[in-house]
Coordinates of C-alpha atoms in Angstrom, one line a residue:
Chain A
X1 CA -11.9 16.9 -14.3
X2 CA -9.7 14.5 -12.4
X3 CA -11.6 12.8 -9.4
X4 CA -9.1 13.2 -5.9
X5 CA -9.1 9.8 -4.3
X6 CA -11.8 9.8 -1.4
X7 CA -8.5 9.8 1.9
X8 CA -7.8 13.8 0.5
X9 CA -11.6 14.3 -0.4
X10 CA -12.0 13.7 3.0
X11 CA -9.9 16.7 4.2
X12 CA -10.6 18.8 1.4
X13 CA -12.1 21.6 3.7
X14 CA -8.8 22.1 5.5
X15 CA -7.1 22.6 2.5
X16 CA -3.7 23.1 4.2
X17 CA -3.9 19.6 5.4
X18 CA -4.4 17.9 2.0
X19 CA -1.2 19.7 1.4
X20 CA 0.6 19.0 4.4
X21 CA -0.7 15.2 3.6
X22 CA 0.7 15.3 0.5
X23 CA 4.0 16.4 1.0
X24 CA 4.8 14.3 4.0
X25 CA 3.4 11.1 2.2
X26 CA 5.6 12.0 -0.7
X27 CA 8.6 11.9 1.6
X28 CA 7.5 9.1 4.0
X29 CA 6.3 6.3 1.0
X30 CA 5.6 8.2 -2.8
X31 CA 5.0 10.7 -4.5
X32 CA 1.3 10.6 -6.2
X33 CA 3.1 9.7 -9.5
X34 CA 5.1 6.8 -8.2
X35 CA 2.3 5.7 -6.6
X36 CA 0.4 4.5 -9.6
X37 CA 3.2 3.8 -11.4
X38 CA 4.1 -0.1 -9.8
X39 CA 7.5 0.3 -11.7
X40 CA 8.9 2.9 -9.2
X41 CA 10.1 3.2 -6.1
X42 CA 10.7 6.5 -5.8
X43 CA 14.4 6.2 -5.5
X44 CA 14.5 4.6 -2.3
X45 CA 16.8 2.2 -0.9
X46 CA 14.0 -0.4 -0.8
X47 CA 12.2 -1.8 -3.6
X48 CA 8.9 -0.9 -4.9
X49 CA 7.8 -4.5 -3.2
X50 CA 9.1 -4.1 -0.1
X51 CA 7.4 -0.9 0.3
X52 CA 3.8 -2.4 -0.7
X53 CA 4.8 -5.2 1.7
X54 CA 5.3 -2.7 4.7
X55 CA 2.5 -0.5 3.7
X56 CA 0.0 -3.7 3.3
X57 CA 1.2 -5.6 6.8
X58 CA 0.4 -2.3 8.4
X59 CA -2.9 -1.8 7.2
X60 CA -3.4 -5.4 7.5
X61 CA -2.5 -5.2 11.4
X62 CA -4.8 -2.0 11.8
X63 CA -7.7 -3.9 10.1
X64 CA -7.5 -0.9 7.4
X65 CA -9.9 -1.9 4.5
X66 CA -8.9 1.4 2.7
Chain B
X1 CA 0.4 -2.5 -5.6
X2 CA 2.0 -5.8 -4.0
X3 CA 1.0 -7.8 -6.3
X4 CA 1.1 -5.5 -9.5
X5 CA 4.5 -4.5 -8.5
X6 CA 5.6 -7.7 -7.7
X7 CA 4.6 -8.4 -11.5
X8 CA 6.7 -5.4 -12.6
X9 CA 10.6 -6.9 -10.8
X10 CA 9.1 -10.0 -12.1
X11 CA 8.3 -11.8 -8.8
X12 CA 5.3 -13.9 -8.2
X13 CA 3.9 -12.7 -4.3
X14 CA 2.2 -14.4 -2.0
X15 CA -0.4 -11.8 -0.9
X16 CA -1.4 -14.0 2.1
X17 CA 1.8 -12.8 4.1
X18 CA 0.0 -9.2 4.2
X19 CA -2.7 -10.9 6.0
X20 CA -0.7 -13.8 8.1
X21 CA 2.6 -12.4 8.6
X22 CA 6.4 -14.0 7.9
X23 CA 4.5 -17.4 8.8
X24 CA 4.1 -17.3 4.4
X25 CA 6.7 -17.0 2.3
X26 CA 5.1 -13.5 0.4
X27 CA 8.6 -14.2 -2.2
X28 CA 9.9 -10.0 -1.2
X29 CA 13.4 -9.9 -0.6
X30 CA 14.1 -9.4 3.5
X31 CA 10.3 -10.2 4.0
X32 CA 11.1 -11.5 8.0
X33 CA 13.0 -8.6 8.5
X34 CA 10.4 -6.5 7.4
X35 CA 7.3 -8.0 8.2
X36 CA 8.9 -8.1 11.8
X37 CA 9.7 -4.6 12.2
X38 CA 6.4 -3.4 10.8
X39 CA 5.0 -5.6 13.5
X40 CA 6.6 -4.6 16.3
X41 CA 6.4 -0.4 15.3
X42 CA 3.0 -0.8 15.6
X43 CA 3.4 -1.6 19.0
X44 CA 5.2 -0.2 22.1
X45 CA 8.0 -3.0 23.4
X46 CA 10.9 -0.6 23.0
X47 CA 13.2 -3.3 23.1
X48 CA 11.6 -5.8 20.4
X49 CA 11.2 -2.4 18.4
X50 CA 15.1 -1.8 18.9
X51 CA 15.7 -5.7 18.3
X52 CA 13.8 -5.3 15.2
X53 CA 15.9 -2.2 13.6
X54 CA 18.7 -3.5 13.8
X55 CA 17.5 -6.3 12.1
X56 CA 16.9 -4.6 9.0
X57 CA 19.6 -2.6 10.0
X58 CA 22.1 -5.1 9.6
X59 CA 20.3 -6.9 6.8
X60 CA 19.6 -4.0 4.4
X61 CA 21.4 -1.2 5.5
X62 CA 21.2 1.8 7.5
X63 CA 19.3 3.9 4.6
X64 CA 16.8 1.1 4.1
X65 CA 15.8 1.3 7.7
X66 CA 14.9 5.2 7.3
X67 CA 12.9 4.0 4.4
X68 CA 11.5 1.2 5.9
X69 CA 10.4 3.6 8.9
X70 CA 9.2 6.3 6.7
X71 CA 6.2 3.6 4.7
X72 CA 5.3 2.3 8.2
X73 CA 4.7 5.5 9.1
X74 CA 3.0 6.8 6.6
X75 CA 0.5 4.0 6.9
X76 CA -0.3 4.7 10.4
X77 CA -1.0 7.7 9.7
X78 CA -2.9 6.6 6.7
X79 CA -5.5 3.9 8.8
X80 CA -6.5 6.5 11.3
X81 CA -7.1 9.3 8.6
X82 CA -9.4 6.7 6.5
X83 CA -11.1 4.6 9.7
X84 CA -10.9 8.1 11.7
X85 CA -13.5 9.7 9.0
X86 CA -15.1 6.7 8.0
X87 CA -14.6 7.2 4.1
X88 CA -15.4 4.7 1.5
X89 CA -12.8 2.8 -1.0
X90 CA -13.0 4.6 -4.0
X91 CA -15.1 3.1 -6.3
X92 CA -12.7 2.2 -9.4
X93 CA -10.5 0.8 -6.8
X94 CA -13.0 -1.5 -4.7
X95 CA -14.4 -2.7 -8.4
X96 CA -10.8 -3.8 -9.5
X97 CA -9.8 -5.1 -5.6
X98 CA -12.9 -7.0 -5.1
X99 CA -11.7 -10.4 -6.1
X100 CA -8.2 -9.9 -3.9
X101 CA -10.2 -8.5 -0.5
X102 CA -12.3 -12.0 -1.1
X103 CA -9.8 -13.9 -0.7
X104 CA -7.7 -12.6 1.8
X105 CA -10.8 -12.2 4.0
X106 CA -10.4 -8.3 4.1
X107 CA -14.3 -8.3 4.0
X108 CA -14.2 -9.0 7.6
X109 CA -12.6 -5.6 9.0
X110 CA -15.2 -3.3 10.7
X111 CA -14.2 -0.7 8.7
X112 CA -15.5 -2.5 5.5
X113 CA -18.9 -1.1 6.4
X114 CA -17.8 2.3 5.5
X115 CA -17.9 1.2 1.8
X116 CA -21.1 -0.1 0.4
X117 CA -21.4 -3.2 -1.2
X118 CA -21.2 -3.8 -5.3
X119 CA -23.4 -4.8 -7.2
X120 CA -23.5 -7.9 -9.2
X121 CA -22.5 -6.4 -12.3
X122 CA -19.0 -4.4 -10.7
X123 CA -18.6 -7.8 -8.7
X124 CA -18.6 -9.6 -12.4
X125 CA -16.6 -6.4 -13.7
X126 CA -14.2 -7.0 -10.8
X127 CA -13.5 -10.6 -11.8
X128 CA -13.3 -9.7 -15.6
X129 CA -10.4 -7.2 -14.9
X130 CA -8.7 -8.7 -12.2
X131 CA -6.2 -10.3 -14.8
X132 CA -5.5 -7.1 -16.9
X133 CA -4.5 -5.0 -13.5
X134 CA -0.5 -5.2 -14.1
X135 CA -1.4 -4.4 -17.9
X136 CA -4.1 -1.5 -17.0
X137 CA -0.9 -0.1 -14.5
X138 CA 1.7 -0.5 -17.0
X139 CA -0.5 1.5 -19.6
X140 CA -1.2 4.4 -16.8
X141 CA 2.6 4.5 -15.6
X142 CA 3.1 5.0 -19.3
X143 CA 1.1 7.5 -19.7
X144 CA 2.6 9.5 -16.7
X145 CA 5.4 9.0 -18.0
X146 CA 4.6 10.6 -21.0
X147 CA 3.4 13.2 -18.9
X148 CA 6.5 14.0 -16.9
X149 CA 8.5 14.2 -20.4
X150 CA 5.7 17.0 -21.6
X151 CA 7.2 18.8 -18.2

């Protein structure tokens, strides 16, 4: 049984919104696949570590521990 | 995923930029540019956010800038969904992290409470594994890959 990661557990019982969160975080950053896989970038214009840069200064600046 | 990417193009990062901004070299190609404009979208200056655009604009391109837009974005969106409902790191994850969120201080954000605090053993688990990650990644991308191929 694969385990969802706890940010779609979390709005499991609005199931349209786990796949409305999915799609739009597949266009807006990656696709689940990409995202474990360090080696993509998803086809973008940036690379894969320019992406985790944005994505980590964000969080960083929102005091995000997830 | 910085830093096991960064390991992947073959670039040593500086994770400390995450944390401290363009004031540390992180080693990412365009990392003013970028770090800027992440900053300022987070705020509401319309003209620093415009000055900031075109920045990367003229740097990277007008498709990188949609890009760029999209992962900031997305990681908004991201922070108030996880702070919002107050859930946890997931458990593999905050094992394998533990050492990085030590010492970038990430212990220190309020919203660190939400996940509870490892034990000794996934602390010393944590510290065994920390230099296998970009191995343990390249094994699972491999195997997805192998996946996408049974497709």
């Amino acid at each position: 049984m694969t385990q969802a990661v706890n940010v779609f557990a979390a709005m499991s019982l609005v199931p349209d919104s786990v796949r409305m969160l999915t799609r739009l975080s597949g266009v807006q950053y990656l696709d689940a696949a990409d995202v474990v896989n360090p080696a993509s970038n998803g086809g973008r214009e940036i690379s894969r570590i320019q992406i985790e840069l944005l994505a980590g200064r964000v969080s960083s600046l929102s005091d995000c521990f997830y | 995923m910085l830093r096991v990417s960064g390991e992947f193009e073959g670039k040593k990062v500086n994770l400390q930029s995450i944390v401290d901004g363009a004031e540390i070299q992180s080693g990412v190609p365009f990392q003013d540019e970028l770090i800027r404009f992440a900053e300022v979208a987070l705020g509401d200056d319309d003209k620093e956010i415009a000055r900031a655009r075109e920045a990367v604009r003229a740097k990277m391109g007008d498709a990188a800038l949609v890009d760029a837009a999209g992962v900031i974005a997305n990681f908004q969106r991201m922070v108030r969904i996880a702070d919002g409902a107050g859930i946890p790191l997931d458990k593999p994850v905050a094992v394998i992290t533990a050492p990085m969120r030590s010492e970038l201080g990430l212990n220190t954000y309020a919203s660190a409470d939400n996940t509870p605090a490892l034990n000794l053993g996934q602390r010393i688990l944590g510290r065994v594994l920390n230099p296998f990650l970009p191995v343990l990644f390249k094994r699972l991308a491999s195997r997805l890959s192998d996946t996408d191929k049974v497709r």
